[in-house]
mmCIF file of C-alpha atoms and ligand atoms in Angstrom:
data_model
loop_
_atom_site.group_PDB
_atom_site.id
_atom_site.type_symbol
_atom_site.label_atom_id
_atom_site.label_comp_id
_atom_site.label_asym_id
_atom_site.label_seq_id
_atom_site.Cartn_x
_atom_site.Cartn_y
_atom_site.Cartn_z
ATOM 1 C CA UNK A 29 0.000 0.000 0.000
ATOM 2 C CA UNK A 30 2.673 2.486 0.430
ATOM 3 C CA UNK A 31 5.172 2.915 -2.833
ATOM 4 C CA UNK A 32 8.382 3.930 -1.462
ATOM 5 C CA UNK A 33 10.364 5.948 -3.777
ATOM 6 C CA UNK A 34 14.431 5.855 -4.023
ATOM 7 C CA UNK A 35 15.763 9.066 -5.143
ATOM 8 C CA UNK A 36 19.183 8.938 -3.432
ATOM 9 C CA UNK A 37 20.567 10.107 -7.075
ATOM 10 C CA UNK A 38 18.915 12.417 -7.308
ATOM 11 C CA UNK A 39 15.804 13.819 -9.226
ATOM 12 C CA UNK A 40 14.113 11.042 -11.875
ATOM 13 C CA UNK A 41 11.221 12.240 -13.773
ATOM 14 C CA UNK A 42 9.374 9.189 -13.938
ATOM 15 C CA UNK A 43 9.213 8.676 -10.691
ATOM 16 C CA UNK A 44 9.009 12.454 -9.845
ATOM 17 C CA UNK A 45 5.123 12.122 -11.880
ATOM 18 C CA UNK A 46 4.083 9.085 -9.510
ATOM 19 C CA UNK A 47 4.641 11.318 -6.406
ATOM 20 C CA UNK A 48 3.119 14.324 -8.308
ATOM 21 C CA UNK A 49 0.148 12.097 -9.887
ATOM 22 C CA UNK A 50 -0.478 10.906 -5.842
ATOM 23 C CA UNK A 51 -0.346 14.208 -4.376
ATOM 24 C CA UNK A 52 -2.920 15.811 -7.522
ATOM 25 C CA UNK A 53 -5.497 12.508 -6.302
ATOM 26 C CA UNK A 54 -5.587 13.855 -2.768
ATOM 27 C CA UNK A 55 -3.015 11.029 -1.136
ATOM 28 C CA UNK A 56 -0.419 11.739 1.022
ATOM 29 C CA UNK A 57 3.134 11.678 0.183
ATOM 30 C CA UNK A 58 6.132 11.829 2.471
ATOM 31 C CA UNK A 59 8.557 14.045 0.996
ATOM 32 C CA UNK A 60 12.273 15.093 1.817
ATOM 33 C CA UNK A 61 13.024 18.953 2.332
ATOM 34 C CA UNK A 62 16.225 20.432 3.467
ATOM 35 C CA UNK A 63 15.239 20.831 7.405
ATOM 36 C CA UNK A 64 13.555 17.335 7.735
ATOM 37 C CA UNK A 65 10.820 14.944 6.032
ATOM 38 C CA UNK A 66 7.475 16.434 5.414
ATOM 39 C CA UNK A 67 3.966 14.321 5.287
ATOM 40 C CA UNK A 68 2.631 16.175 2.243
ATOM 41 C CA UNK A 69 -1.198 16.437 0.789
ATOM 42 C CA UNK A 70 -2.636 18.805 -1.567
ATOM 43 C CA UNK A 71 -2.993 22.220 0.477
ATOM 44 C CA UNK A 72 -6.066 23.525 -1.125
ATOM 45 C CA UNK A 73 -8.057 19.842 -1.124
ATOM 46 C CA UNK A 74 -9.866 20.045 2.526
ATOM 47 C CA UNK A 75 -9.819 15.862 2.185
ATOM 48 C CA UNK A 76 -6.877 15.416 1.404
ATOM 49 C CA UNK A 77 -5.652 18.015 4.152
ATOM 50 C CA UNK A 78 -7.813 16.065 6.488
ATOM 51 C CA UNK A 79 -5.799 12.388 6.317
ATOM 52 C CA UNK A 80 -2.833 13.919 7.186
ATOM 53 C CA UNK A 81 -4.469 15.055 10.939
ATOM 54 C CA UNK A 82 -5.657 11.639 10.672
ATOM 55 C CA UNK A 83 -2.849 9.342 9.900
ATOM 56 C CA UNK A 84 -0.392 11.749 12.141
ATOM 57 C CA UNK A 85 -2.624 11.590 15.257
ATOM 58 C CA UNK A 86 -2.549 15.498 15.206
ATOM 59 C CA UNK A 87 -4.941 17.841 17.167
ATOM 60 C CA UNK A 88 -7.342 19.504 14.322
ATOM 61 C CA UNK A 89 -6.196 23.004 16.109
ATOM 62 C CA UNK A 90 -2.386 22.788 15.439
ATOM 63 C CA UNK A 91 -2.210 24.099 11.599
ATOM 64 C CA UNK A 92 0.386 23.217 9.059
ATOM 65 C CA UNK A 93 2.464 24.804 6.942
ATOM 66 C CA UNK A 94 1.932 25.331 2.949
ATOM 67 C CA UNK A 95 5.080 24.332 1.026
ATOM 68 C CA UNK A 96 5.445 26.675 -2.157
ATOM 69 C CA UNK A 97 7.954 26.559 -5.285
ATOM 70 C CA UNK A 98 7.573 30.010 -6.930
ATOM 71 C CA UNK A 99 7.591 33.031 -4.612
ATOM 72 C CA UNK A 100 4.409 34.725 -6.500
ATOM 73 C CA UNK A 101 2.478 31.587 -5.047
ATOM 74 C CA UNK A 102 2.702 33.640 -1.908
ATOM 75 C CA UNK A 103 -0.363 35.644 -3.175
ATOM 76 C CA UNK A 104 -2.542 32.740 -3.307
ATOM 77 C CA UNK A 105 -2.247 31.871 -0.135
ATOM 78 C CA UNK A 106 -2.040 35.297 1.688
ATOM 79 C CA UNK A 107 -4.004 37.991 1.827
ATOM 80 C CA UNK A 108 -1.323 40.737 2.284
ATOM 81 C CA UNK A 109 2.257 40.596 2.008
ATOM 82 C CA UNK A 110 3.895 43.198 4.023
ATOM 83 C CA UNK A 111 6.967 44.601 3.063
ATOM 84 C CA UNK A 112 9.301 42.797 5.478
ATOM 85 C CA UNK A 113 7.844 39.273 4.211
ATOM 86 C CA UNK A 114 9.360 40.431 1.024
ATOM 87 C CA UNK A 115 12.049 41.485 1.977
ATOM 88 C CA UNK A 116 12.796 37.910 4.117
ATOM 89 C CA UNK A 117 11.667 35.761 1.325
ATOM 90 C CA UNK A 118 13.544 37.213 -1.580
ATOM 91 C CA UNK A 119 16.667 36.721 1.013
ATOM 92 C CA UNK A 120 16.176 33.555 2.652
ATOM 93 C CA UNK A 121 14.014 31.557 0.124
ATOM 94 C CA UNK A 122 14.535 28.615 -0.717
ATOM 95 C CA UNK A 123 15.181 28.087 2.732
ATOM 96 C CA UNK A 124 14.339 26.803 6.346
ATOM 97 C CA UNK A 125 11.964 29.915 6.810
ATOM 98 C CA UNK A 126 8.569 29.619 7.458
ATOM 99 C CA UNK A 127 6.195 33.139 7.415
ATOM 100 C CA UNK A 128 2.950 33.936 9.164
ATOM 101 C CA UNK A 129 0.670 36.210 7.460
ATOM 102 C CA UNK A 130 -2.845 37.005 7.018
ATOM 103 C CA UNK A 131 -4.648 34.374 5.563
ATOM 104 C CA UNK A 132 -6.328 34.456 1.669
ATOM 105 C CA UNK A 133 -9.509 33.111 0.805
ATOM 106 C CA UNK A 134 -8.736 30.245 -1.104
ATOM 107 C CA UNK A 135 -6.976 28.211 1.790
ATOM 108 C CA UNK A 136 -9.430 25.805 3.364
ATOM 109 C CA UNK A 137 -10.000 25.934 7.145
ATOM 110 C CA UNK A 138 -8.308 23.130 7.866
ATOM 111 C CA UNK A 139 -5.087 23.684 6.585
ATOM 112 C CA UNK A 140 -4.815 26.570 8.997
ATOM 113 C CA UNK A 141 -6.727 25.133 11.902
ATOM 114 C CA UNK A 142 -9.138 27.889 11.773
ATOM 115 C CA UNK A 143 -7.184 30.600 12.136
ATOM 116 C CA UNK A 144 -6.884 33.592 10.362
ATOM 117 C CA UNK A 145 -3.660 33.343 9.378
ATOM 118 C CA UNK A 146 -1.319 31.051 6.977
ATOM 119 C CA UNK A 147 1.757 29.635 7.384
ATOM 120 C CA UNK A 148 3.781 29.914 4.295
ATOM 121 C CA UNK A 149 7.679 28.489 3.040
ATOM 122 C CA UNK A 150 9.502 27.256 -0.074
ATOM 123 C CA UNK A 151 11.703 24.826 1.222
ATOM 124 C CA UNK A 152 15.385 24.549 -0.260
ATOM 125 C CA UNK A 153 15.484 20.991 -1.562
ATOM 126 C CA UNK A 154 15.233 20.440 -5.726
ATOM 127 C CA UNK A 155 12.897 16.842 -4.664
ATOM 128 C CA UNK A 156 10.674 18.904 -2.783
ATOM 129 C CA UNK A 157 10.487 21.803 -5.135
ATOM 130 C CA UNK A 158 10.388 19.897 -8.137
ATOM 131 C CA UNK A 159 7.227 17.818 -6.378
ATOM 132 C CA UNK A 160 5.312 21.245 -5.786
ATOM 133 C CA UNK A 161 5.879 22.912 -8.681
ATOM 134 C CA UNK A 162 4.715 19.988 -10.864
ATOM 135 C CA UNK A 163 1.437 19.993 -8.963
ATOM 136 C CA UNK A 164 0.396 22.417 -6.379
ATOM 137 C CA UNK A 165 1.039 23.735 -3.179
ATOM 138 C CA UNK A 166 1.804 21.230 -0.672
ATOM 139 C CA UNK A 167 0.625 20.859 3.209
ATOM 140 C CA UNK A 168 3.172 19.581 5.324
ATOM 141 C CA UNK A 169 3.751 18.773 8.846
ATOM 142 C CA UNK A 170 7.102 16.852 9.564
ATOM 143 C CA UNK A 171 6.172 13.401 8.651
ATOM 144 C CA UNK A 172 6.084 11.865 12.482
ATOM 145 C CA UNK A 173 3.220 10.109 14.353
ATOM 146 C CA UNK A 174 2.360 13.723 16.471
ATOM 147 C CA UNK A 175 4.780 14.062 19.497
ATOM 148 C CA UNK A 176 7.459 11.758 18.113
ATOM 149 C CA UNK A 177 10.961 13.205 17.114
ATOM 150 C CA UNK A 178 10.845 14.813 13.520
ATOM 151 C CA UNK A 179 12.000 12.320 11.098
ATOM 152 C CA UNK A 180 15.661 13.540 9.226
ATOM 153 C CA UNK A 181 15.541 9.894 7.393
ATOM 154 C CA UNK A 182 13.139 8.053 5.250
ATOM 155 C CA UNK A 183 13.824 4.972 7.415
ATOM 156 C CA UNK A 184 11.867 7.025 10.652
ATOM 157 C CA UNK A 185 9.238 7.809 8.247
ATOM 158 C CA UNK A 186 9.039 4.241 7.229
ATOM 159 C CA UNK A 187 9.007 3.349 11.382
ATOM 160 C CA UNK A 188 5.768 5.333 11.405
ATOM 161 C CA UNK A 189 3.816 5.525 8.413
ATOM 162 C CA UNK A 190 4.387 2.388 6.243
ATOM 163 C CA UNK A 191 0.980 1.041 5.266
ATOM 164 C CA UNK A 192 -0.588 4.278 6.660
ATOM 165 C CA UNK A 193 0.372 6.486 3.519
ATOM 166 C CA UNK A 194 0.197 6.103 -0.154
ATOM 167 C CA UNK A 195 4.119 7.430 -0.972
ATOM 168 C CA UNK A 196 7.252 8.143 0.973
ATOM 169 C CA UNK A 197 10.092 9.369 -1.110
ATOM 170 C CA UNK A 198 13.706 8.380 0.300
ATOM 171 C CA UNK A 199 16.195 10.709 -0.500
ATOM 172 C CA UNK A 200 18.941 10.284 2.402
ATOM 173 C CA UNK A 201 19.489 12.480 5.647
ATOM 174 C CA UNK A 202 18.239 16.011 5.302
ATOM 175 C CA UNK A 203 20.720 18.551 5.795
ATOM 176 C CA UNK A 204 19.887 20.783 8.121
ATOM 177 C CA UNK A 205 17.599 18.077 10.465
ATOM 178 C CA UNK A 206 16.059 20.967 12.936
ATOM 179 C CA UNK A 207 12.258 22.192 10.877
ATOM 180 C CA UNK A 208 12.216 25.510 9.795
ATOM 181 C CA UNK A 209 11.923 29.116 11.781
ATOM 182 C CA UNK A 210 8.422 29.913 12.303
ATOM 183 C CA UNK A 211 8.145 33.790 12.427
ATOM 184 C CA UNK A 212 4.904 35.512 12.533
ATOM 185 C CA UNK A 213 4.584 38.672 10.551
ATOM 186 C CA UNK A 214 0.900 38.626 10.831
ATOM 187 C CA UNK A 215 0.815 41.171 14.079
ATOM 188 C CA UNK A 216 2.391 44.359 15.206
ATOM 189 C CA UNK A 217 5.685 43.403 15.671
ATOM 190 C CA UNK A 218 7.702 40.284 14.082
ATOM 191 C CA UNK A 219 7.219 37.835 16.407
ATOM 192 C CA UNK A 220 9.329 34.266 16.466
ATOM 193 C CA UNK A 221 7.043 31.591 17.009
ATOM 194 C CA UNK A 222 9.741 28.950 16.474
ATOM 195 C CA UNK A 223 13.240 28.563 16.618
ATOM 196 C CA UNK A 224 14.475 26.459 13.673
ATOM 197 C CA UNK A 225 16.826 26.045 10.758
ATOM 198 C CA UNK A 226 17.202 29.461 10.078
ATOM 199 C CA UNK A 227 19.177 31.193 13.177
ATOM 200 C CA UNK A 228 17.168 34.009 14.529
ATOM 201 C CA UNK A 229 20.548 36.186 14.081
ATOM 202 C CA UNK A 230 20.244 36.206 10.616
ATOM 203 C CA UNK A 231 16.434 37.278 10.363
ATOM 204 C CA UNK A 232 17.833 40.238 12.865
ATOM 205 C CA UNK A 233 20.704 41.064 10.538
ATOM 206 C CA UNK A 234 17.942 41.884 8.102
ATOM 207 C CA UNK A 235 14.543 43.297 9.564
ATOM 208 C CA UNK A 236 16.149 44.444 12.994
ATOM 209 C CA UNK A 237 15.108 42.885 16.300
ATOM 210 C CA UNK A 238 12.437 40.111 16.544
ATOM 211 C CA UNK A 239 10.233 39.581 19.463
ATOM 212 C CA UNK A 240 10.129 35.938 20.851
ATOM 213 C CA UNK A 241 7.226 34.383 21.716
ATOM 214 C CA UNK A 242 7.198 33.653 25.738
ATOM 215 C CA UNK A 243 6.038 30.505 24.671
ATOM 216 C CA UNK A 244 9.463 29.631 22.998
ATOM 217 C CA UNK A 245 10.970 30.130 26.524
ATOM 218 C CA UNK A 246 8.587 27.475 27.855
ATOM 219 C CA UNK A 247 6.616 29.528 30.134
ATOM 220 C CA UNK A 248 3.025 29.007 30.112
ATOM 221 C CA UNK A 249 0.641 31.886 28.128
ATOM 222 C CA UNK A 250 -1.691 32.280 26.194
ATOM 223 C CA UNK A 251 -1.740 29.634 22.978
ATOM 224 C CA UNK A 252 -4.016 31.374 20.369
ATOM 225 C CA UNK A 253 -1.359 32.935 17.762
ATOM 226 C CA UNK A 254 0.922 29.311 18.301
ATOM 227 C CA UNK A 255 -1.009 26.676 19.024
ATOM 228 C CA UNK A 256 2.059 24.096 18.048
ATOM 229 C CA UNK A 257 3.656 25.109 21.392
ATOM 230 C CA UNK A 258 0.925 23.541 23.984
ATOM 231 C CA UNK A 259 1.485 19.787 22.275
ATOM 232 C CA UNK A 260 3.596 17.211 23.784
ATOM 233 C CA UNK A 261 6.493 17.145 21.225
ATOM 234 C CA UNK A 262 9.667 15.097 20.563
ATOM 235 C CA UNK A 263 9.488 12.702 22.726
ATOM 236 C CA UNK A 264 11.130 9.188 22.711
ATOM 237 C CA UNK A 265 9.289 6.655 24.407
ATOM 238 C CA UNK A 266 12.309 6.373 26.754
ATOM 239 C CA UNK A 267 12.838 9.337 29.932
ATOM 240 C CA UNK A 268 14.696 11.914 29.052
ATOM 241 C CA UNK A 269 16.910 14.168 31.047
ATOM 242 C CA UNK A 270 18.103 17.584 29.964
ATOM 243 C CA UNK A 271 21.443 18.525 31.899
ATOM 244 C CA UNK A 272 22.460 22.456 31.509
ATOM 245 C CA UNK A 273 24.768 24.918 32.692
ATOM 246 C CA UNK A 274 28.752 25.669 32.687
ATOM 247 C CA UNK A 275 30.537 22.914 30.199
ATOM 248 C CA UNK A 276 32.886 21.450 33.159
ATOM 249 C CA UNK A 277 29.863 21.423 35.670
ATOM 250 C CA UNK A 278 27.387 19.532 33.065
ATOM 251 C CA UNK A 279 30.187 17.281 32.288
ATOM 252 C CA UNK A 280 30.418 16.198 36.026
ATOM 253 C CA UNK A 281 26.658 16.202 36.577
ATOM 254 C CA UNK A 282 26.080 13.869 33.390
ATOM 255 C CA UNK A 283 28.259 11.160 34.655
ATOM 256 C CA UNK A 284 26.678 11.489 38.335
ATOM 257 C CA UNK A 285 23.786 10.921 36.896
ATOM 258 C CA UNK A 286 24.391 7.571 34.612
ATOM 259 C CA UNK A 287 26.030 6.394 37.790
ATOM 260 C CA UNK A 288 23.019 7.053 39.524
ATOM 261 C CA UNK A 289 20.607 5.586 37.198
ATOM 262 C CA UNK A 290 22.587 2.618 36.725
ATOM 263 C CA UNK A 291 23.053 1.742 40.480
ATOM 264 C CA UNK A 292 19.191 1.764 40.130
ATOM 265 C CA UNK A 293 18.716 -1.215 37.437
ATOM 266 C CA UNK A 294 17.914 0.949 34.887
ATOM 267 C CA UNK A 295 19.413 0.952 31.068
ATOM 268 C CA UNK A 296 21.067 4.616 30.749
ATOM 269 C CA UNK A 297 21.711 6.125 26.909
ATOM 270 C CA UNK A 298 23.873 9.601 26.464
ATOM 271 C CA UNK A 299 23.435 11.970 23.670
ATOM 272 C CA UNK A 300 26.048 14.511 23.891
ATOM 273 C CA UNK A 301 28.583 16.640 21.989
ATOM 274 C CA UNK A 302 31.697 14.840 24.299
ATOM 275 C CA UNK A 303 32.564 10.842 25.245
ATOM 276 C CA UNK A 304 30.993 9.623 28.359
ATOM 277 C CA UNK A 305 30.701 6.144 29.099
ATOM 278 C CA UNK A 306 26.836 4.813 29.338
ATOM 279 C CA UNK A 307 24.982 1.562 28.137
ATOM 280 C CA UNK A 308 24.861 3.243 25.139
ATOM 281 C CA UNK A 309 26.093 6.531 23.795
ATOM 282 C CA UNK A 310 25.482 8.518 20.624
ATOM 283 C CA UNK A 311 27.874 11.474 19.712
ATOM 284 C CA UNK A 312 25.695 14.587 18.529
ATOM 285 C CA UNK A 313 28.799 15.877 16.556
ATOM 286 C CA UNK A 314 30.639 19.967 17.991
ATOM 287 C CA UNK A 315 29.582 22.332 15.936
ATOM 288 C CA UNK A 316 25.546 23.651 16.373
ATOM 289 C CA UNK A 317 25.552 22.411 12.713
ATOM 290 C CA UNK A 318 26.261 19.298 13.638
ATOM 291 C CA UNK A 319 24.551 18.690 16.672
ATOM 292 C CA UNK A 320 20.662 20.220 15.008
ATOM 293 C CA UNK A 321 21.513 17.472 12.269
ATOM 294 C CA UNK A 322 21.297 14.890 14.592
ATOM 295 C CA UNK A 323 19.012 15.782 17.652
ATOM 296 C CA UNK A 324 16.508 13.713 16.295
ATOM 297 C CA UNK A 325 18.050 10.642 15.115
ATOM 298 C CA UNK A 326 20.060 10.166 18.714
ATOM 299 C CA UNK A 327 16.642 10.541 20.186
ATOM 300 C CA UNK A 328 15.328 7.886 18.095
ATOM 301 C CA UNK A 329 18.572 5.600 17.785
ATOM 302 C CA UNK A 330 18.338 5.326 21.741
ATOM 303 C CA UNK A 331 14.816 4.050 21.802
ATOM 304 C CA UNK A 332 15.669 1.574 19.411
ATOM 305 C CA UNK A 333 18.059 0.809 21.448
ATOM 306 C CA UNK A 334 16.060 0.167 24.510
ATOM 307 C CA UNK A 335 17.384 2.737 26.920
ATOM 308 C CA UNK A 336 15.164 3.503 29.789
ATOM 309 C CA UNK A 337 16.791 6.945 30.346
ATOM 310 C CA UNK A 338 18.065 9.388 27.852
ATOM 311 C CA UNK A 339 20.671 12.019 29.360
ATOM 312 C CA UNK A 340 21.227 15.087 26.876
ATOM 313 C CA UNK A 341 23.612 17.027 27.381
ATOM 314 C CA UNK A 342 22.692 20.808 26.667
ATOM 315 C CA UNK A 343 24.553 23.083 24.342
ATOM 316 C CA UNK A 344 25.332 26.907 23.779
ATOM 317 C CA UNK A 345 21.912 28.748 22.629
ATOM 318 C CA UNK A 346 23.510 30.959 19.333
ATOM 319 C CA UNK A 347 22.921 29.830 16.131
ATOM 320 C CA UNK A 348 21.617 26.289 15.586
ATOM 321 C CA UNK A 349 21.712 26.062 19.185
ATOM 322 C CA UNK A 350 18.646 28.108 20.035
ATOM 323 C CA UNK A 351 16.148 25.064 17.713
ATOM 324 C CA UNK A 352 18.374 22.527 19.168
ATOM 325 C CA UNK A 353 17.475 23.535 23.151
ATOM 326 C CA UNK A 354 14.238 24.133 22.165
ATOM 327 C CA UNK A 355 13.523 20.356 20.914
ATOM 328 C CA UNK A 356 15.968 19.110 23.606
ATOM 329 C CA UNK A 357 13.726 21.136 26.046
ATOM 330 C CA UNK A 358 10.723 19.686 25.020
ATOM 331 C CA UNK A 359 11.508 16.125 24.693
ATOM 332 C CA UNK A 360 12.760 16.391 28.534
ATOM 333 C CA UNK A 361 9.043 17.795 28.541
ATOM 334 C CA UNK A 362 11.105 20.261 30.632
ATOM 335 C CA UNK A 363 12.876 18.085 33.087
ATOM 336 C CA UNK A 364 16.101 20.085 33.198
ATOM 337 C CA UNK A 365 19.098 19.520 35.243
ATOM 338 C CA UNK A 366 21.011 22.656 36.462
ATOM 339 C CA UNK A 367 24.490 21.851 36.531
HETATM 340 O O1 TXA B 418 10.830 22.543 8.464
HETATM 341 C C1 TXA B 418 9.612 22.500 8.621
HETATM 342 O O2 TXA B 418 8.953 23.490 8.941
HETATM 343 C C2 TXA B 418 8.918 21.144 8.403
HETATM 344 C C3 TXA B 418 9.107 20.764 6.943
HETATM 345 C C4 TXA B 418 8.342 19.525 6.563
HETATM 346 O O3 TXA B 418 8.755 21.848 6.128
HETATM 347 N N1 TXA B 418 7.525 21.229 8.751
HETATM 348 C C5 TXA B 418 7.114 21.313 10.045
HETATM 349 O O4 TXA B 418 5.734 21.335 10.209
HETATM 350 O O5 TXA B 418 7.877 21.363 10.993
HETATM 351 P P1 TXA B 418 5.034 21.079 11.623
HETATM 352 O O6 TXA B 418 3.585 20.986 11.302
HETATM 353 O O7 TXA B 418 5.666 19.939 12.286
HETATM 354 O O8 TXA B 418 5.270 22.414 12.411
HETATM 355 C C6 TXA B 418 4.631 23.588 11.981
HETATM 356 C C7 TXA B 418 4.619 24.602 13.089
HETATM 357 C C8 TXA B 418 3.702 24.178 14.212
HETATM 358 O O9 TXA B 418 4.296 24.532 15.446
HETATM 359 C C9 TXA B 418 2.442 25.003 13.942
HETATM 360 O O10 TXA B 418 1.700 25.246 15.107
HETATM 361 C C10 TXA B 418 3.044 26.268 13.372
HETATM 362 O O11 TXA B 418 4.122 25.832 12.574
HETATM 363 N N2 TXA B 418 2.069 26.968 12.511
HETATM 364 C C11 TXA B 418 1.555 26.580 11.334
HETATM 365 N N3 TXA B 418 0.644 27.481 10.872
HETATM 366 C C12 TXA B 418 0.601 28.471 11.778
HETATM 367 C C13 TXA B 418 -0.138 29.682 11.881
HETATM 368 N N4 TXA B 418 -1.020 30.051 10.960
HETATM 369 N N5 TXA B 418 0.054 30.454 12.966
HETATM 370 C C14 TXA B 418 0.954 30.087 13.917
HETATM 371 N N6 TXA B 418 1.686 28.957 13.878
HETATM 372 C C15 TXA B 418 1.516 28.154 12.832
HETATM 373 MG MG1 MG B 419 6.282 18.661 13.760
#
């Protein structure tokens, strides 16, 4: 029931037009894009739109984002474009930037959850753009079973969607492996609504400051402008443990803590950006590049690998680092150690 698609080589035509044919019927297609895999159905076909809330397990309230290949598609969707969107997406698109604006007529209700507003990229990946352009524009969440880690291979999207989805195109790891920066340019001020593949230093660079969300910082407010941020997100099915604070201190703390757990019986994993010795360990890479392309796959590796416990160790917040604390953050559902 579900066609999987190899395009490690790269782009092949005929197989490009069974994706595209699935996607025009109203089926759902998992698709690769630079910041992770994407669970794709026709944006503008309510149905279709409608299966992907159903085979993801997602809330009908948390809307998705509509993946678009040429920038004047933007005016289909929204219905105004202020000056800094412009501005942004003639800079940063294709890329791992995702815009809030005013919402146009022709996007159905649930696509946007209700709201008055649309979410709105073009994603930097010729597979995905390629797939969009030769049909229409594409609603995507990332393609995980809601509150799982976001899948940065076809093999997690495989894990939870084979036999639940009509197409899943495998092109490799995605690059960048955190999802895209959600910024809303919808109310007074730019407002970040998510942290993502595009640092927040380089939408500053070019529009001046941003506000953040408090909901980004984890403290509890009001949901209605992000309603992403109230879900249980990114977690493993094992425990895990989010250890921050001076790099000499967390190192200390992290191997107090396997000890710790261990004494107790329990099967400890590590993810972390330094050697420590655990029942099992996966190295996150140094550099914030590095580490936000594999957050997600440690988190996942360890659960196949039957930890009971997950210690993360935390990491600076600039750059990457800002998305990457955020997910880590999250999938500790905000059990943090201070070091
Ligand atoms: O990189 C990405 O953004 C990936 C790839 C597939 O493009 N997609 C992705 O989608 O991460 P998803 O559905 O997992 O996350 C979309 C986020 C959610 O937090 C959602 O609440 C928020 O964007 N969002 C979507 N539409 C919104 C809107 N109109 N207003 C506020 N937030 C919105
Ligand atoms: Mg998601």
């Amino acid at each position: 029931m579900t066609v999987v698609i190899n395009m490690r080589d790269g782009i092949d035509e005929r197989k490009l037009a069974v994706a595209v044919r699935f996607i025009l019927d109203g089926k759902l297609v998992a698709f690769p894009t630079e910041t992770v895999y994407g669970l794709g159905a026709d944006a503008l076909n309510e149905k279709a739109v409608r299966r992907i809330f159903e085979a993801k397990g997602r809330p009908a309230d948390n809307p998705l984002i509509v993946h678009i290949a040429r920038f004047d598609d933007l005016y289909l969707l929204a219905r105004d474009v202020p000056g800094e969107a412009k501005v942004l997406a003639r800079k940063f698109w294709p890329g791992p930037l995702t815009l809030v604006l005013p919402r146009g007529e022709g996007v159905p209700d649930v696509t946007t959850g209700g709201l008055d507003t649309v979410a709105v990229r073009m994603p930097a990946h010729p597979i995905a753009l390629a797939l969009i352009r030769e049909s229409t524009p594409v609603a995507a969440p990332s393609a995980n079973i809601s509150g799982k880690p976001s899948p940065t291979l076809a093999e997690h999207v495989v894990d939870d969607f084979y036999g639940r989805i009509e197409c899943i195109i495998d092109a490799g790891e995605t690059r960048i492996g955190v999802e895209s920066t959600v910024l809303d340019l919808s109310s007074e001020k730019p407002t970040l609504l998510r942290p993502g593949g595009l640092p927040l230093e380089e939408i500053e660079g070019v529009i001046g400051e941003v506000r953040i969300h408090p909901a980004v910082r984890g403290e509890l407010v009001e949901v209605a402008r992000a309603p992403g941020m109230k879900y249980r997100h990114y977690s493993p099915n094992a425990q895990v443990i989010l250890v921050e604070g001076p790099r000499d201190r967390v190192r200390d703390r992290v191997t107090m803590l396997v000890e710790e757990y261990r004494s107790r019986g329990l099967r400890v994993g590590v993810m972390a950006t330094r050697e420590y010795d655990a029942d099992e360990f996966v190295h996150l890479g140094s550099t914030d590049v590095e580490v936000a392309r594999n957050v997600f796959r440690a988190l996942r590796e360890l659960d196949k690998r039957d930890v009971d416990i997950i210690i993360a160790e935390g990491v600076d917040e600039k750059g990457l680092g800002f998305a990457v604390m955020n997910r880590l953050r999250k999938a500790a559902g905000y059990r943090i150690v201070w070091a």
